[in-house]
Short mmCIF file of C-alpha atoms in Angstrom, two decimals:
data_model
loop_
_atom_site.label_atom_id
_atom_site.label_comp_id
_atom_site.label_asym_id
_atom_site.label_seq_id
_atom_site.Cartn_x
_atom_site.Cartn_y
_atom_site.Cartn_z
CA UNK A 1 -34.53 66.02 -36.49
CA UNK A 2 -33.17 62.82 -36.88
CA UNK A 3 -31.06 61.71 -40.07
CA UNK A 4 -30.53 58.65 -41.59
CA UNK A 5 -27.20 57.95 -43.63
CA UNK A 6 -27.42 53.59 -44.93
CA UNK A 7 -24.42 52.56 -46.71
CA UNK A 8 -25.36 48.84 -47.83
CA UNK A 9 -22.89 46.18 -49.18
CA UNK A 10 -25.45 44.97 -51.15
CA UNK A 11 -25.05 45.23 -55.00
CA UNK A 12 -28.03 42.51 -56.33
CA UNK A 13 -28.78 42.54 -60.41
CA UNK A 14 -32.27 44.80 -60.57
CA UNK A 15 -33.02 44.90 -57.06
CA UNK A 16 -29.87 47.86 -55.73
CA UNK A 17 -29.45 50.52 -56.14
CA UNK A 18 -32.84 50.63 -56.86
CA UNK A 19 -35.66 47.79 -57.50
CA UNK A 20 -36.21 47.18 -61.13
CA UNK A 21 -36.93 43.79 -61.33
CA UNK A 22 -41.08 44.72 -63.28
CA UNK A 23 -39.31 46.47 -66.37
CA UNK A 24 -42.04 48.00 -69.15
CA UNK A 25 -44.05 44.23 -70.49
CA UNK A 26 -45.56 44.71 -67.17
CA UNK A 27 -46.73 47.45 -67.03
CA UNK A 28 -47.40 47.40 -71.10
CA UNK A 29 -49.21 43.60 -69.77
CA UNK A 30 -51.56 45.98 -67.97
CA UNK A 31 -52.05 48.34 -70.12
CA UNK A 32 -53.32 45.74 -72.21
CA UNK A 33 -55.12 43.37 -70.79
CA UNK A 34 -57.19 46.68 -68.77
CA UNK A 35 -57.23 47.25 -72.26
CA UNK A 36 -59.35 44.25 -74.07
CA UNK A 37 -61.39 44.07 -70.25
CA UNK A 38 -62.94 47.60 -71.35
CA UNK A 39 -63.78 46.52 -74.63
CA UNK A 40 -65.18 43.11 -73.64
CA UNK A 41 -67.69 44.88 -71.09
CA UNK A 42 -68.82 47.97 -73.28
CA UNK A 43 -69.07 44.98 -76.09
CA UNK A 44 -70.97 42.41 -73.82
CA UNK A 45 -72.76 45.44 -72.33
CA UNK A 46 -74.91 46.59 -75.42
CA UNK A 47 -75.55 42.58 -76.36
CA UNK A 48 -77.25 41.47 -72.91
CA UNK A 49 -79.06 45.51 -73.10
CA UNK A 50 -79.77 44.76 -77.17
CA UNK A 51 -78.11 47.08 -78.93
CA UNK A 52 -75.92 45.14 -81.25
CA UNK A 53 -76.90 46.99 -83.96
CA UNK A 54 -77.09 50.95 -82.29
CA UNK A 55 -73.87 50.79 -81.18
CA UNK A 56 -71.42 48.03 -84.62
CA UNK A 57 -68.44 49.33 -83.24
CA UNK A 58 -68.24 49.14 -79.81
CA UNK A 59 -70.63 45.55 -80.29
CA UNK A 60 -69.44 44.02 -83.03
CA UNK A 61 -65.25 45.36 -84.21
CA UNK A 62 -63.59 46.42 -80.91
CA UNK A 63 -64.36 42.61 -79.57
CA UNK A 64 -62.50 41.77 -83.13
CA UNK A 65 -59.18 43.39 -81.50
CA UNK A 66 -59.19 41.58 -77.82
CA UNK A 67 -57.89 38.38 -78.44
CA UNK A 68 -54.43 39.59 -80.76
CA UNK A 69 -54.13 42.23 -77.63
CA UNK A 70 -54.68 39.38 -75.39
CA UNK A 71 -52.09 37.49 -77.11
CA UNK A 72 -49.78 39.76 -77.19
CA UNK A 73 -49.83 40.33 -72.77
CA UNK A 74 -49.95 37.36 -72.70
CA UNK A 75 -47.76 37.29 -74.71
CA UNK A 76 -45.11 39.74 -72.72
CA UNK A 77 -46.41 38.29 -68.64
CA UNK A 78 -44.40 35.47 -69.99
CA UNK A 79 -41.49 36.99 -71.43
CA UNK A 80 -41.09 38.29 -68.42
CA UNK A 81 -40.90 34.84 -66.62
CA UNK A 82 -37.32 34.48 -65.67
CA UNK A 83 -37.98 31.26 -65.29
CA UNK A 84 -39.54 30.28 -68.34
CA UNK A 85 -39.37 25.95 -68.51
CA UNK A 86 -41.78 26.56 -65.77
CA UNK A 87 -44.95 28.55 -66.45
CA UNK A 88 -46.96 26.04 -66.92
CA UNK A 89 -47.21 25.52 -62.90
CA UNK A 90 -49.23 28.43 -62.45
CA UNK A 91 -51.89 25.64 -64.17
CA UNK A 92 -51.09 23.58 -60.70
CA UNK A 93 -51.80 25.30 -58.21
CA UNK A 94 -54.81 27.76 -56.75
CA UNK A 95 -53.86 29.93 -55.05
CA UNK A 96 -56.41 32.69 -53.33
CA UNK A 97 -54.02 34.82 -51.72
CA UNK A 98 -51.82 35.00 -54.57
CA UNK A 99 -53.23 37.65 -57.36
CA UNK A 100 -50.99 36.77 -60.35
CA UNK A 101 -52.55 33.21 -59.76
CA UNK A 102 -55.98 33.80 -59.70
CA UNK A 103 -55.39 37.08 -63.03
CA UNK A 104 -53.71 34.39 -64.15
CA UNK A 105 -56.39 32.36 -64.32
CA UNK A 106 -58.63 34.37 -65.66
CA UNK A 107 -56.72 34.99 -68.30
CA UNK A 108 -56.94 30.87 -69.35
CA UNK A 109 -60.53 31.46 -69.56
CA UNK A 110 -61.15 34.85 -70.33
CA UNK A 111 -58.43 34.32 -73.75
CA UNK A 112 -60.51 31.43 -75.64
CA UNK A 113 -63.69 33.58 -74.51
CA UNK A 114 -62.48 36.66 -75.84
CA UNK A 115 -61.98 33.91 -79.60
CA UNK A 116 -64.79 32.70 -79.18
CA UNK A 117 -67.06 36.14 -78.45
CA UNK A 118 -64.79 37.78 -81.65
CA UNK A 119 -65.84 34.44 -83.46
CA UNK A 120 -69.60 35.26 -83.11
CA UNK A 121 -69.19 38.83 -84.61
CA UNK A 122 -66.70 38.43 -86.78
CA UNK A 123 -69.62 37.59 -90.00
CA UNK A 124 -71.10 41.47 -89.39
CA UNK A 125 -67.94 42.78 -89.39
CA UNK A 126 -66.67 41.03 -92.72
CA UNK A 127 -69.99 39.88 -94.98
CA UNK A 128 -68.15 38.96 -97.65
CA UNK A 129 -65.92 36.18 -95.00
CA UNK A 130 -65.61 33.00 -96.59
CA UNK A 131 -65.50 30.35 -93.63
CA UNK A 132 -64.71 27.57 -96.15
CA UNK A 133 -66.11 25.41 -93.24
CA UNK A 134 -69.62 24.69 -92.40
CA UNK A 135 -68.53 22.92 -89.00
CA UNK A 136 -66.90 26.05 -88.68
CA UNK A 137 -70.47 27.86 -89.92
CA UNK A 138 -72.56 25.59 -87.57
CA UNK A 139 -70.18 26.12 -84.93
CA UNK A 140 -70.76 30.19 -84.50
CA UNK A 141 -74.64 29.89 -85.64
CA UNK A 142 -74.74 27.34 -82.62
CA UNK A 143 -72.22 30.56 -80.00
CA UNK A 144 -74.75 32.07 -81.14
CA UNK A 145 -77.82 31.23 -79.88
CA UNK A 146 -76.24 31.26 -76.40
CA UNK A 147 -74.94 34.48 -77.13
CA UNK A 148 -75.92 36.48 -73.89
CA UNK A 149 -75.55 33.59 -71.28
CA UNK A 150 -71.82 34.65 -73.21
CA UNK A 151 -72.22 37.69 -72.70
CA UNK A 152 -72.92 37.94 -68.75
CA UNK A 153 -69.90 35.37 -68.05
CA UNK A 154 -67.28 37.72 -70.14
CA UNK A 155 -68.61 40.82 -67.81
CA UNK A 156 -68.19 39.15 -64.85
CA UNK A 157 -64.55 37.56 -66.44
CA UNK A 158 -63.45 41.50 -67.95
CA UNK A 159 -64.39 43.10 -64.41
CA UNK A 160 -62.74 40.45 -62.56
CA UNK A 161 -58.91 40.83 -65.00
CA UNK A 162 -59.35 44.66 -65.58
CA UNK A 163 -59.88 45.27 -61.87
CA UNK A 164 -56.94 41.74 -61.22
CA UNK A 165 -53.95 44.50 -63.50
CA UNK A 166 -54.66 47.46 -59.77
CA UNK A 167 -54.89 44.20 -57.28
CA UNK A 168 -51.89 42.71 -58.35
CA UNK A 169 -50.06 46.27 -57.41
CA UNK A 170 -52.52 47.26 -54.23
CA UNK A 171 -51.55 43.94 -52.61
CA UNK A 172 -47.48 44.84 -52.20
CA UNK A 173 -47.34 46.36 -49.03
CA UNK A 174 -43.96 46.69 -50.00
CA UNK A 175 -43.94 49.39 -52.66
CA UNK A 176 -46.28 52.16 -51.02
CA UNK A 177 -47.03 53.74 -53.94
CA UNK A 178 -48.38 50.61 -54.60
CA UNK A 179 -50.45 49.53 -52.30
CA UNK A 180 -53.74 51.94 -52.27
CA UNK A 181 -57.23 50.61 -52.44
CA UNK A 182 -57.98 53.02 -55.94
CA UNK A 183 -55.26 50.71 -57.45
CA UNK A 184 -58.25 48.31 -58.58
CA UNK A 185 -60.52 51.19 -59.93
CA UNK A 186 -58.64 52.92 -61.05
CA UNK A 187 -57.07 50.78 -63.68
CA UNK A 188 -60.36 49.46 -64.48
CA UNK A 189 -61.77 53.19 -64.67
CA UNK A 190 -58.42 53.66 -67.14
CA UNK A 191 -59.50 50.57 -68.71
CA UNK A 192 -63.24 51.83 -69.41
CA UNK A 193 -61.95 54.82 -70.80
CA UNK A 194 -59.51 53.60 -73.48
CA UNK A 195 -61.26 51.38 -74.27
CA UNK A 196 -64.24 54.12 -75.39
CA UNK A 197 -61.15 55.85 -77.29
CA UNK A 198 -60.47 52.56 -79.16
CA UNK A 199 -64.53 52.39 -80.04
CA UNK A 200 -64.11 56.49 -81.44
CA UNK A 201 -61.64 55.20 -83.85
CA UNK A 202 -62.89 52.61 -84.94
CA UNK A 203 -65.71 54.47 -86.67
CA UNK A 204 -68.60 54.50 -85.16
CA UNK A 205 -71.85 55.91 -86.55
CA UNK A 206 -72.85 59.26 -85.53
CA UNK A 207 -74.70 58.38 -82.44
CA UNK A 208 -72.57 56.47 -81.83
CA UNK A 209 -69.77 58.46 -81.48
CA UNK A 210 -71.98 60.85 -79.28
CA UNK A 211 -72.43 58.38 -76.70
CA UNK A 212 -68.39 57.34 -76.24
CA UNK A 213 -67.69 60.54 -76.20
CA UNK A 214 -69.75 61.57 -73.93
CA UNK A 215 -68.77 57.90 -71.72
CA UNK A 216 -65.21 58.96 -72.43
CA UNK A 217 -65.63 62.38 -70.21
CA UNK A 218 -67.56 60.17 -67.96
CA UNK A 219 -64.78 58.16 -67.10
CA UNK A 220 -61.95 59.56 -67.28
CA UNK A 221 -63.90 62.59 -65.20
CA UNK A 222 -63.75 59.22 -62.47
CA UNK A 223 -60.09 58.10 -63.37
CA UNK A 224 -59.59 61.58 -62.75
CA UNK A 225 -61.60 61.48 -58.71
CA UNK A 226 -59.64 58.84 -58.11
CA UNK A 227 -56.53 59.69 -59.00
CA UNK A 228 -56.74 62.89 -56.61
CA UNK A 229 -58.12 60.99 -54.42
CA UNK A 230 -55.50 58.75 -54.09
CA UNK A 231 -52.88 61.54 -53.51
CA UNK A 232 -54.51 63.05 -50.26
CA UNK A 233 -54.83 59.07 -49.45
CA UNK A 234 -51.20 58.54 -49.57
CA UNK A 235 -50.75 62.13 -47.75
CA UNK A 236 -53.13 61.69 -44.91
CA UNK A 237 -51.39 58.25 -44.59
CA UNK A 238 -48.02 56.93 -42.77
CA UNK A 239 -44.48 58.67 -43.67
CA UNK A 240 -43.89 55.62 -45.71
CA UNK A 241 -47.09 56.40 -47.84
CA UNK A 242 -45.71 60.94 -47.96
CA UNK A 243 -42.14 59.47 -49.34
CA UNK A 244 -44.29 57.76 -51.90
CA UNK A 245 -46.45 60.91 -53.49
CA UNK A 246 -43.70 62.45 -53.23
CA UNK A 247 -41.79 60.79 -55.67
CA UNK A 248 -44.98 62.55 -58.14
CA UNK A 249 -45.21 65.52 -55.70
CA UNK A 250 -42.25 67.60 -56.83
CA UNK A 251 -40.00 64.18 -56.67
CA UNK A 252 -38.60 62.19 -59.83
CA UNK A 253 -41.84 61.56 -62.07
CA UNK A 254 -43.65 65.09 -61.14
CA UNK A 255 -43.08 66.03 -64.52
CA UNK A 256 -43.21 62.56 -66.60
CA UNK A 257 -46.58 62.28 -64.10
CA UNK A 258 -48.51 65.32 -64.05
CA UNK A 259 -47.59 66.71 -67.54
CA UNK A 260 -47.41 63.21 -69.71
CA UNK A 261 -49.76 60.97 -68.11
CA UNK A 262 -52.19 63.55 -66.02
CA UNK A 263 -51.84 66.70 -68.55
CA UNK A 264 -52.02 65.72 -72.49
CA UNK A 265 -53.25 62.02 -71.10
CA UNK A 266 -56.41 63.02 -69.54
CA UNK A 267 -57.30 66.61 -68.84
CA UNK A 268 -56.55 67.41 -72.57
CA UNK A 269 -58.95 64.79 -74.70
CA UNK A 270 -61.44 66.14 -71.85
CA UNK A 271 -60.94 69.26 -72.87
CA UNK A 272 -60.95 68.40 -76.58
CA UNK A 273 -63.78 66.39 -76.47
CA UNK A 274 -65.66 69.41 -74.65
CA UNK A 275 -64.88 71.60 -77.41
CA UNK A 276 -65.86 69.42 -79.57
CA UNK A 277 -69.86 68.52 -78.35
CA UNK A 278 -69.86 71.84 -78.61
CA UNK A 279 -69.48 72.34 -82.20
CA UNK A 280 -65.89 72.35 -82.51
CA UNK A 281 -63.82 70.68 -85.55
CA UNK A 282 -61.61 67.98 -83.78
CA UNK A 283 -60.60 65.28 -84.97
CA UNK A 284 -62.24 62.29 -83.46
CA UNK A 285 -58.91 60.46 -83.55
CA UNK A 286 -56.40 63.11 -81.25
CA UNK A 287 -58.77 62.64 -77.84
CA UNK A 288 -59.25 59.22 -78.43
CA UNK A 289 -55.11 58.29 -79.64
CA UNK A 290 -54.30 61.02 -76.62
CA UNK A 291 -56.39 58.89 -74.21
CA UNK A 292 -54.48 55.93 -75.47
CA UNK A 293 -51.24 56.62 -75.03
CA UNK A 294 -52.57 58.76 -71.66
CA UNK A 295 -53.45 55.64 -70.13
CA UNK A 296 -49.91 52.89 -71.00
CA UNK A 297 -48.14 56.40 -69.79
CA UNK A 298 -49.65 55.16 -66.67
CA UNK A 299 -48.84 52.04 -66.12
CA UNK A 300 -45.49 52.98 -67.00
CA UNK A 301 -45.06 56.04 -64.50
CA UNK A 302 -46.78 54.19 -61.67
CA UNK A 303 -44.53 50.50 -62.03
CA UNK A 304 -41.26 51.89 -61.75
CA UNK A 305 -42.62 55.20 -59.20
CA UNK A 306 -43.79 52.26 -56.77
CA UNK A 307 -40.51 50.54 -57.90
CA UNK A 308 -38.68 53.93 -56.13
CA UNK A 309 -40.94 53.88 -53.05
CA UNK A 310 -40.06 51.66 -50.26
CA UNK A 311 -40.49 51.66 -46.54
CA UNK A 312 -37.67 53.57 -45.15
CA UNK A 313 -34.93 51.77 -42.20
CA UNK B 1 -40.27 24.84 -33.48
CA UNK B 2 -39.07 28.24 -35.04
CA UNK B 3 -35.34 29.68 -35.75
CA UNK B 4 -34.54 32.51 -35.07
CA UNK B 5 -31.12 34.54 -35.19
CA UNK B 6 -30.19 37.57 -32.54
CA UNK B 7 -27.55 40.13 -33.98
CA UNK B 8 -24.64 41.48 -31.75
CA UNK B 9 -24.86 44.75 -33.42
CA UNK B 10 -22.54 46.50 -30.14
CA UNK B 11 -20.11 42.82 -30.95
CA UNK B 12 -20.77 43.19 -34.87
CA UNK B 13 -18.23 45.15 -36.16
CA UNK B 14 -19.14 44.71 -40.41
CA UNK B 15 -15.95 42.96 -41.75
CA UNK B 16 -18.06 41.06 -44.48
CA UNK B 17 -16.91 37.63 -43.12
CA UNK B 18 -20.86 36.20 -43.00
CA UNK B 19 -21.16 37.76 -46.43
CA UNK B 20 -18.78 35.73 -47.86
CA UNK B 21 -19.33 31.89 -45.63
CA UNK B 22 -22.65 33.11 -46.70
CA UNK B 23 -20.68 32.58 -50.45
CA UNK B 24 -18.84 30.07 -50.63
CA UNK B 25 -21.25 27.83 -48.39
CA UNK B 26 -24.01 27.97 -51.05
CA UNK B 27 -22.17 28.87 -53.61
CA UNK B 28 -23.70 32.31 -54.51
CA UNK B 29 -23.45 33.44 -57.97
CA UNK B 30 -21.00 36.19 -57.64
CA UNK B 31 -22.43 39.76 -58.01
CA UNK B 32 -24.83 38.56 -55.73
CA UNK B 33 -25.72 38.04 -52.38
CA UNK B 34 -27.63 36.34 -50.22
CA UNK B 35 -26.94 37.91 -46.69
CA UNK B 36 -25.45 42.27 -46.48
CA UNK B 37 -23.53 43.96 -44.40
CA UNK B 38 -25.28 47.10 -43.54
CA UNK B 39 -23.89 50.60 -41.72
CA UNK B 40 -26.15 52.75 -40.83
CA UNK B 41 -25.09 56.44 -38.87
CA UNK B 42 -28.13 57.68 -37.13
CA UNK B 43 -28.27 61.04 -36.47
CA UNK B 44 -27.10 64.68 -36.95
CA UNK B 45 -23.86 66.30 -36.73
CA UNK B 46 -21.93 65.95 -33.76
CA UNK B 47 -24.06 63.56 -32.43
CA UNK B 48 -23.63 60.32 -34.63
CA UNK B 49 -23.95 56.72 -33.32
CA UNK B 50 -22.43 53.77 -35.25
CA UNK B 51 -25.30 50.63 -36.80
CA UNK B 52 -22.98 47.52 -38.47
CA UNK B 53 -26.10 45.53 -38.74
CA UNK B 54 -25.70 41.86 -40.65
CA UNK B 55 -28.55 41.39 -42.82
CA UNK B 56 -30.34 38.92 -45.16
CA UNK B 57 -34.47 37.50 -45.57
CA UNK B 58 -36.19 37.33 -41.69
CA UNK B 59 -38.11 34.54 -42.63
CA UNK B 60 -40.81 36.10 -41.35
CA UNK B 61 -43.39 34.62 -39.55
CA UNK B 62 -45.89 36.91 -41.84
CA UNK B 63 -44.45 36.23 -45.31
CA UNK B 64 -45.76 38.60 -47.76
CA UNK B 65 -43.25 35.99 -50.28
CA UNK B 66 -45.18 33.10 -49.84
CA UNK B 67 -48.95 34.69 -49.98
CA UNK B 68 -47.70 36.39 -53.04
CA UNK B 69 -46.77 33.11 -55.18
CA UNK B 70 -49.20 31.99 -57.53
CA UNK B 71 -47.20 28.58 -57.28
CA UNK B 72 -46.06 27.48 -54.20
CA UNK B 73 -42.52 27.51 -54.56
CA UNK B 74 -41.92 30.73 -52.21
CA UNK B 75 -43.32 27.97 -49.02
CA UNK B 76 -42.47 27.35 -45.01
CA UNK B 77 -40.67 24.85 -43.54
CA UNK B 78 -40.97 22.62 -39.92
CA UNK B 79 -38.93 25.40 -38.15
CA UNK B 80 -40.34 28.89 -39.65
CA UNK B 81 -37.75 28.58 -42.59
CA UNK B 82 -38.69 30.07 -45.67
CA UNK B 83 -37.70 28.59 -48.35
CA UNK B 84 -38.00 28.69 -53.13
CA UNK B 85 -38.56 25.33 -54.22
CA UNK B 86 -36.27 26.50 -57.65
CA UNK B 87 -38.14 23.34 -59.72
CA UNK B 88 -42.06 25.74 -59.08
CA UNK B 89 -40.49 28.98 -59.57
CA UNK B 90 -41.32 30.49 -62.52
CA UNK B 91 -39.47 33.78 -61.97
CA UNK B 92 -42.15 36.42 -61.97
CA UNK B 93 -40.73 37.75 -58.94
CA UNK B 94 -44.03 39.35 -57.30
CA UNK B 95 -41.77 37.30 -54.81
CA UNK B 96 -39.37 40.25 -54.74
CA UNK B 97 -41.58 43.40 -55.53
CA UNK B 98 -43.63 41.68 -52.43
CA UNK B 99 -40.04 41.50 -49.25
CA UNK B 100 -39.49 44.96 -47.62
CA UNK B 101 -36.40 44.07 -47.27
CA UNK B 102 -35.42 43.71 -50.75
CA UNK B 103 -34.32 40.65 -49.59
CA UNK B 104 -34.55 37.98 -52.78
CA UNK B 105 -33.37 37.86 -56.18
CA UNK B 106 -33.14 36.09 -59.20
CA UNK B 107 -30.55 33.45 -59.61
CA UNK B 108 -28.40 33.92 -63.20
CA UNK B 109 -30.30 29.85 -63.95
CA UNK B 110 -33.56 32.20 -63.79
CA UNK B 111 -35.17 30.90 -60.53
CA UNK B 112 -35.34 33.41 -57.17
CA UNK B 113 -32.86 32.46 -54.54
CA UNK B 114 -32.10 33.37 -51.17
CA UNK B 115 -31.75 32.93 -48.18
CA UNK B 116 -32.07 29.47 -46.21
CA UNK B 117 -30.89 29.39 -42.89
CA UNK B 118 -28.51 26.49 -44.77
CA UNK B 119 -31.27 24.41 -43.68
CA UNK B 120 -28.44 21.38 -45.25
CA UNK B 121 -26.63 22.88 -41.83
CA UNK B 122 -29.29 23.17 -39.59
CA UNK B 123 -30.95 19.54 -39.92
CA UNK B 124 -27.73 18.17 -38.83
CA UNK B 125 -28.13 19.82 -36.11
CA UNK B 126 -24.71 23.11 -37.11
CA UNK B 127 -24.97 26.37 -36.97
CA UNK B 128 -25.56 29.23 -40.83
CA UNK B 129 -22.56 29.64 -42.25
CA UNK B 130 -22.56 32.87 -41.23
CA UNK B 131 -23.37 32.08 -37.34
CA UNK B 132 -20.23 29.95 -37.45
CA UNK B 133 -17.60 32.18 -39.25
CA UNK B 134 -18.30 34.90 -37.35
CA UNK B 135 -14.94 35.89 -36.08
CA UNK B 136 -16.75 38.65 -33.03
CA UNK B 137 -19.28 35.73 -32.24
CA UNK B 138 -22.21 38.32 -32.74
CA UNK B 139 -24.70 36.26 -33.92
CA UNK B 140 -27.13 33.61 -32.83
CA UNK B 141 -28.74 30.91 -34.23
CA UNK B 142 -31.88 28.90 -32.62
CA UNK B 143 -35.29 27.80 -31.34
CA UNK B 144 -37.30 30.68 -30.02
CA UNK B 145 -40.03 28.27 -28.97
CA UNK B 146 -37.04 26.47 -26.85
CA UNK B 147 -37.62 28.87 -23.56
CA UNK B 148 -33.39 27.19 -22.69
CA UNK B 149 -31.61 27.70 -26.33
CA UNK B 150 -28.62 30.60 -26.12
CA UNK B 151 -31.20 32.88 -28.13
CA UNK B 152 -34.01 32.85 -26.76
CA UNK B 153 -31.69 33.55 -22.82
CA UNK B 154 -30.07 36.25 -25.05
CA UNK B 155 -33.55 37.99 -26.39
CA UNK B 156 -35.22 37.90 -22.46
CA UNK B 157 -31.67 38.99 -21.39
CA UNK B 158 -30.59 42.09 -24.29
CA UNK B 159 -32.92 44.62 -25.78
CA UNK B 160 -33.34 44.62 -29.60
CA UNK B 161 -35.30 45.26 -32.44
CA UNK B 162 -36.07 43.83 -35.81
CA UNK B 163 -36.44 45.73 -38.89
CA UNK B 164 -39.53 47.29 -40.43
CA UNK B 165 -42.28 45.29 -38.12
CA UNK B 166 -44.48 48.10 -38.96
CA UNK B 167 -44.97 46.43 -41.74
CA UNK B 168 -47.12 43.62 -40.25
CA UNK B 169 -44.14 40.35 -41.78
CA UNK B 170 -43.31 39.26 -37.92
CA UNK B 171 -39.85 39.44 -38.36
CA UNK B 172 -37.52 36.55 -36.67
CA UNK B 173 -34.47 38.10 -37.18
CA UNK B 174 -33.81 40.12 -33.90
CA UNK B 175 -31.01 43.43 -33.61
CA UNK B 176 -29.52 43.48 -30.52
CA UNK B 177 -28.72 47.04 -29.29
#
């Protein structure tokens, strides 16, 4: 076997000894964006199917959090910029080859739409809320007449946002652990799984709770399948992809990934929900919180481990 | 026109003069470097070989940093030199993540910085500072589209390699082996 030992004189901050240009802000942003995408997809989809009153937690209550979560996500993105005062340059260019560019444009459109979507539902959730201004009440009433059109646009933008969180990473051929086409669907699915957890935390009615437990099981199952498929893809790939997979299979990130993100964050809540569906008295908050924390951990580990993966030379 | 650099690994002694010249010429902040020297020991003892390589941005013909930049701050100018416009860079660091050579870094002033092939010198018909100072004259710079240029001739005459060609970046730093 030929071995190579490289001693480098380079010691650039955040680059050496291994890349750490994106700290926790970026994976947290990706988590929040995918979570909001999931919340808006469920709410808009059920609205299009006329099920607003059957699923009040998913359709009306959960979207009230979307603008705040998106606001935090955007704030984190802004904090991550190292040349902050120039952020407006994002909106003087449209770069189709750059996932970061179309991600920023998606944020620009979906953020105000999430505010409008929350405004439509705020009086359903807080019936005694006094909006004070008649023009505001009239505007919301007017918006409600276009609810289904808005729902259609929101679904398209939310799917784009959820996929973007994975494609942003998978477009980087330089980081073998990210360079998998599965990351886009994986992060979108993870966003939908965490969104079911948020709905379950918002006191759904009995029928809604049961439906969303089943949805959580379906999306968590797809997520488990995608994760295993992704790792199989690395192992069937080139040497750099095999080396990248080793970071999760015996390497530095093995315990955090398999025990915490996969075990406690995905498999355990699935088992708990299955027990609950079979009559066990398990508080719904336990699997829901585990799924949300697991979703965040998944992004933190994938972003961190991805930066540790590299081409060999 | 296609500017490129060829570095003779048989002549390079790893003195790091190129690194110091770059830092001085381009006022690179202390603690950072746009070019660097690596020492690669290959083989299994006792059959070892040693190679010094002066490395920098590869000014790739298929540059992932330019493709992923959301603001067009990373761009290609005449001659294929990849540059970063400081007034357009927002510091999102996507280009840093996209570079398989880890050739970019965040300048303390916030924008992303890297080797420019000393474009301010090249435009005046001079060589980049690193090429000029090399005590063993192991570096060649020029236009590979011009078959009469020194670099074209040496690339025809000698065996060479590029770094990670399998990454699909089509790099323009050649290592004579």
